[in-house]
Every structure is written in C-alpha cells, then in structure tokens.
Coordinates of C-alpha atoms in Angstrom, one line a residue:
Chain A
G393 CA -25.2 -10.6 -70.6
A394 CA -24.6 -14.3 -71.5
V395 CA -22.3 -15.1 -68.5
V396 CA -21.4 -18.6 -67.7
S397 CA -19.6 -19.6 -64.4
Q398 CA -17.8 -22.7 -63.3
H399 CA -17.0 -24.0 -59.9
P400 CA -14.4 -24.7 -58.7
S401 CA -11.9 -22.9 -60.8
W402 CA -9.2 -25.4 -59.8
V403 CA -9.1 -28.6 -57.8
I404 CA -6.5 -31.0 -56.7
C405 CA -7.5 -34.5 -55.7
K406 CA -6.0 -37.9 -55.0
S407 CA -6.1 -40.7 -57.5
G408 CA -9.3 -42.8 -57.1
T409 CA -11.5 -40.0 -55.8
S410 CA -14.4 -38.4 -57.6
V411 CA -14.6 -34.7 -58.5
K412 CA -17.7 -32.7 -59.4
I413 CA -17.6 -29.6 -61.5
E414 CA -20.5 -27.2 -61.8
C415 CA -21.4 -25.1 -64.8
R416 CA -24.1 -22.3 -64.5
S417 CA -25.6 -19.9 -66.9
L418 CA -26.1 -16.8 -64.8
D419 CA -28.4 -14.6 -66.9
F420 CA -30.0 -16.9 -69.4
Q421 CA -31.6 -20.3 -69.6
A422 CA -29.7 -22.9 -71.5
T423 CA -31.4 -26.1 -72.7
T424 CA -28.1 -27.3 -74.1
M425 CA -24.7 -27.1 -72.5
F426 CA -21.4 -28.6 -73.6
W427 CA -18.4 -30.0 -71.8
Y428 CA -14.9 -29.7 -73.3
R429 CA -11.5 -30.9 -72.2
Q430 CA -8.2 -29.2 -73.1
F431 CA -4.7 -30.6 -72.5
P432 CA -1.7 -28.3 -72.5
K433 CA -0.8 -26.8 -75.8
Q434 CA -3.8 -28.4 -77.5
S435 CA -7.2 -27.3 -78.7
L436 CA -10.5 -27.9 -77.0
M437 CA -12.0 -31.3 -77.5
L438 CA -15.8 -31.7 -77.1
M439 CA -16.6 -34.4 -74.6
A440 CA -20.4 -34.4 -74.4
T441 CA -23.5 -32.5 -75.1
S442 CA -25.8 -32.0 -72.2
N443 CA -29.5 -31.4 -72.7
E444 CA -31.8 -30.4 -69.8
G445 CA -33.9 -33.2 -68.6
S446 CA -32.4 -35.9 -70.8
K447 CA -29.3 -38.0 -71.0
A448 CA -26.1 -36.5 -72.3
T449 CA -24.7 -37.4 -75.7
Y450 CA -21.0 -38.4 -75.5
E451 CA -18.5 -38.0 -78.2
Q452 CA -16.7 -41.1 -79.5
G453 CA -14.0 -42.3 -77.1
V454 CA -15.4 -40.5 -74.0
E455 CA -16.4 -43.0 -71.3
K456 CA -19.9 -42.1 -70.1
D457 CA -19.5 -44.1 -66.9
K458 CA -16.4 -42.2 -66.0
F459 CA -17.6 -38.7 -66.9
L460 CA -21.1 -38.4 -65.5
I461 CA -23.1 -35.4 -66.7
N462 CA -26.3 -34.2 -65.1
H463 CA -28.3 -31.3 -66.5
A464 CA -31.1 -31.0 -63.9
S465 CA -32.2 -27.4 -64.6
L466 CA -32.0 -24.8 -67.4
T467 CA -29.1 -23.0 -65.6
L468 CA -27.0 -25.8 -64.2
S469 CA -25.0 -28.7 -65.6
T470 CA -22.6 -30.8 -63.6
L471 CA -19.7 -33.0 -64.7
T472 CA -18.4 -35.6 -62.3
V473 CA -15.1 -37.3 -63.0
T474 CA -15.4 -40.6 -61.2
S475 CA -12.4 -42.5 -59.9
A476 CA -10.0 -39.9 -61.2
H477 CA -6.5 -40.8 -62.3
P478 CA -3.5 -38.6 -63.2
E479 CA -4.3 -39.0 -66.9
D480 CA -7.6 -37.2 -66.2
S481 CA -5.7 -34.1 -65.2
S482 CA -6.8 -31.4 -67.6
F483 CA -8.6 -28.1 -68.1
Y484 CA -12.3 -28.7 -68.2
I485 CA -14.5 -26.1 -69.9
C486 CA -18.2 -25.9 -70.2
S487 CA -20.3 -23.8 -72.5
A488 CA -24.0 -22.9 -72.6
N489 CA -26.0 -22.4 -75.8
L490 CA -27.8 -19.1 -76.2
P491 CA -30.6 -19.8 -78.6
S492 CA -30.9 -17.2 -81.4
G493 CA -33.2 -19.0 -83.7
G494 CA -32.3 -21.5 -86.5
S495 CA -28.8 -22.9 -86.6
S496 CA -26.9 -19.8 -85.5
D497 CA -27.0 -20.5 -81.8
T498 CA -24.0 -19.0 -80.0
Q499 CA -22.1 -20.8 -77.2
Y500 CA -20.8 -18.9 -74.2
F501 CA -18.0 -20.4 -72.3
G502 CA -17.2 -20.7 -68.6
P503 CA -13.8 -19.8 -67.3
G504 CA -12.7 -23.4 -67.0
T505 CA -11.7 -25.7 -64.2
R506 CA -8.2 -26.9 -63.8
L507 CA -8.2 -30.5 -62.5
T508 CA -5.0 -32.0 -61.1
V509 CA -5.0 -35.6 -60.0
L510 CA -2.1 -36.7 -57.8
Chain B
D1007 CA -17.8 -31.8 -89.6
A1008 CA -16.6 -29.3 -92.2
K1009 CA -12.9 -28.3 -91.6
T1010 CA -11.3 -24.9 -91.4
T1011 CA -7.7 -24.0 -92.1
Q1012 CA -5.9 -21.1 -90.4
P1013 CA -2.3 -19.9 -90.2
N1014 CA -0.6 -21.2 -87.1
S1015 CA 0.5 -17.7 -86.0
M1016 CA 0.3 -14.0 -86.9
E1017 CA 1.9 -10.9 -85.5
S1018 CA 0.7 -7.3 -85.4
N1019 CA 1.6 -4.0 -83.9
E1020 CA -0.6 -2.3 -81.4
E1021 CA -3.2 0.1 -82.9
E1022 CA -2.8 -1.4 -86.3
P1023 CA -5.6 -3.4 -88.1
V1024 CA -5.3 -7.2 -88.1
H1025 CA -6.8 -9.5 -90.7
L1026 CA -7.0 -13.1 -89.6
P1027 CA -7.8 -15.4 -92.6
C1028 CA -9.7 -18.7 -92.5
N1029 CA -10.3 -21.2 -95.3
H1030 CA -13.4 -23.4 -95.3
S1031 CA -13.8 -24.8 -98.8
T1032 CA -16.1 -27.7 -97.7
I1033 CA -18.6 -25.4 -96.0
S1034 CA -22.2 -26.5 -96.3
G1035 CA -25.2 -24.3 -96.8
T1036 CA -26.3 -24.5 -93.2
D1037 CA -22.9 -23.9 -91.6
Y1038 CA -22.4 -20.6 -89.8
I1039 CA -18.9 -19.2 -89.5
H1040 CA -18.1 -18.5 -85.9
W1041 CA -15.0 -16.9 -84.4
Y1042 CA -13.9 -17.4 -80.8
R1043 CA -10.7 -16.4 -79.1
Q1044 CA -9.0 -17.8 -76.0
L1045 CA -6.5 -16.3 -73.6
P1046 CA -4.2 -18.6 -71.7
S1047 CA -5.9 -20.5 -68.9
Q1048 CA -9.3 -19.0 -69.8
G1049 CA -12.4 -20.3 -71.5
P1050 CA -13.0 -19.2 -75.1
E1051 CA -14.7 -15.9 -75.7
Y1052 CA -17.3 -15.4 -78.5
V1053 CA -16.2 -12.8 -81.0
I1054 CA -18.5 -12.8 -84.0
H1055 CA -20.4 -15.1 -86.4
G1056 CA -22.1 -14.9 -89.7
L1057 CA -23.7 -16.9 -92.5
T1058 CA -23.4 -15.0 -95.8
S1059 CA -23.2 -11.3 -95.3
N1060 CA -20.4 -9.3 -93.7
V1061 CA -21.0 -8.7 -90.0
N1062 CA -19.8 -6.0 -87.6
N1063 CA -20.0 -5.8 -83.8
R1064 CA -18.1 -3.8 -81.1
M1065 CA -15.3 -6.3 -81.1
A1066 CA -14.6 -7.0 -84.7
S1067 CA -15.8 -7.3 -88.3
L1068 CA -16.3 -10.5 -90.3
A1069 CA -15.8 -10.5 -94.0
I1070 CA -17.2 -13.5 -95.8
A1071 CA -16.2 -14.4 -99.4
E1072 CA -19.0 -14.5 -101.9
D1073 CA -18.6 -18.2 -102.4
R1074 CA -18.4 -18.7 -98.6
K1075 CA -15.2 -20.7 -98.9
S1076 CA -13.2 -18.3 -96.9
S1077 CA -13.6 -15.5 -94.4
T1078 CA -11.5 -12.9 -92.6
L1079 CA -11.8 -11.7 -89.1
I1080 CA -10.8 -8.0 -88.8
L1081 CA -9.7 -6.4 -85.7
H1082 CA -9.7 -2.7 -86.6
R1083 CA -7.1 -1.5 -84.0
A1084 CA -5.2 -4.2 -82.2
T1085 CA -4.5 -3.8 -78.5
L1086 CA -2.3 -5.9 -76.3
R1087 CA -5.5 -7.4 -74.8
D1088 CA -6.3 -8.9 -78.3
A1089 CA -3.3 -11.2 -78.0
A1090 CA -4.9 -14.7 -78.0
V1091 CA -5.6 -17.8 -79.9
Y1092 CA -8.3 -17.1 -82.5
Y1093 CA -10.5 -20.0 -83.6
C1094 CA -12.5 -20.0 -86.8
I1095 CA -15.2 -22.7 -86.6
L1096 CA -18.0 -23.9 -88.8
S1097 CA -21.2 -24.7 -86.8
S1098 CA -24.4 -26.2 -87.8
Y1099 CA -27.1 -26.4 -85.1
G1100 CA -24.9 -25.6 -82.2
K1101 CA -22.0 -28.0 -82.2
L1102 CA -18.5 -26.5 -82.4
T1103 CA -15.4 -28.4 -83.4
F1104 CA -12.2 -26.5 -82.5
G1105 CA -9.1 -26.6 -84.7
Q1106 CA -5.7 -25.4 -83.7
G1107 CA -6.5 -21.8 -84.3
T1108 CA -4.2 -18.8 -85.0
I1109 CA -1.9 -17.5 -82.3
L1110 CA -2.0 -13.7 -82.5
T1111 CA 0.9 -11.8 -81.0
V1112 CA 0.5 -8.0 -80.6
H1113 CA 3.7 -6.0 -80.2
P1114 CA 3.6 -2.7 -78.3

C-alpha cells in the first residue's frame, strides 16, 4: 500500500515552454501533497505544500507564478513549470501525506521526474 | 525547523548490522523522528518513525534516547540493496526538512 506515482518520469523541453508533472496517490486519498526539487549531489528542497481544494503554500524563494500547483482531487496534484529555462532543470519529486492521526503523518514519495530544459 | 546532525558517510559489510546515528538536540515535544532513504535517481522511501519509544518494523529498528536528543536507525543485516542515502528528519504536523543525510556503502 501507500503507492505514489509520477508522470512523466523524464521530460526534455525547449526553453520557454511549459511542462506539467502529475503526482497521483494510487491506493489512498491524500488531502496534502508536497513538491520537492533536488539538484545533483544535493538534498531535497521543499518547494510547496499542496492542499486539496485550496491554494498551495509556497516556501520562501519559490516563485508561485512560475511553479503552478493544482490539487483538484484527493489523489492528484499537478506541478506546471511555466516558461521553463535551463536553470529549472532538476529532479522534481512529489509526496503524499498518509494521515495516521495527530502529528505522525507519514509522507510517501513518488519516483521523481527528471526535467531537462534545453 | 529543528535540525538533525548525521555523519556524512558510513560503511558496512553485507549481512552485518548497521547503526546509523542521528543527533537532534533541539527536538521539541511534538516532533516525530522520521527516517527515509533514497537510492540514486529515485524518490525517498519511508523507513520508520517514532516519538519516544523504540520502534521496530520489517525494514529496521529505531532506538530513541531517553532524552530524545539522539536516535539510531538499526539495519539488522545489511544487504547490497540497503546502500542508499539515509535521512533522519524531525517532523511536526507533516512537513519534512531534508538535511544532507548519511551515505551508506555496503560491501559484499
């Protein structure tokens, strides 16, 4: 149980185009999902918290107009990188919160999406 | 967010136990101790978490100090598939802040 998928697993796009990444919780409902970014040889950095039916909460320094997040259902969140540039090339990873009561919720992660912007 | 400190790297031999330490001296009363691991080019995998008592699951054991200022992840018999970056993270109400983690190398 607690499987999270991402699509696509990798994408190559031209500078200036937009790219949409999907994150799905396959066997549970997630009211909260998270989006992370990971550059080579670095740790994961939280970009935003996505709550079903409401606006995402972005971390400091993350441009909300560039990284559009939609969490339209309890099993799907999307991240759209708008007007992508080479510096946006990174490994994007989503996670979904599996509620277990109180503050011990566990996050289950997707396999990640490798974005390369030419 | 409360910070954790882990060794940059550790090595082990296959089929031997591995003890991965983590210091978290500024832990608050509501912080849970979570462990995740990440293989190259994959998303992190949940390993185990706990609050005060030691915890066991099919993957590992988590030993938590009585004062909660440190913890140890125990892999009872390391396999080559356990080679990964292990992250010790304090979490309160869902949000995770990843540090640099410990790179575990397992020798055959």
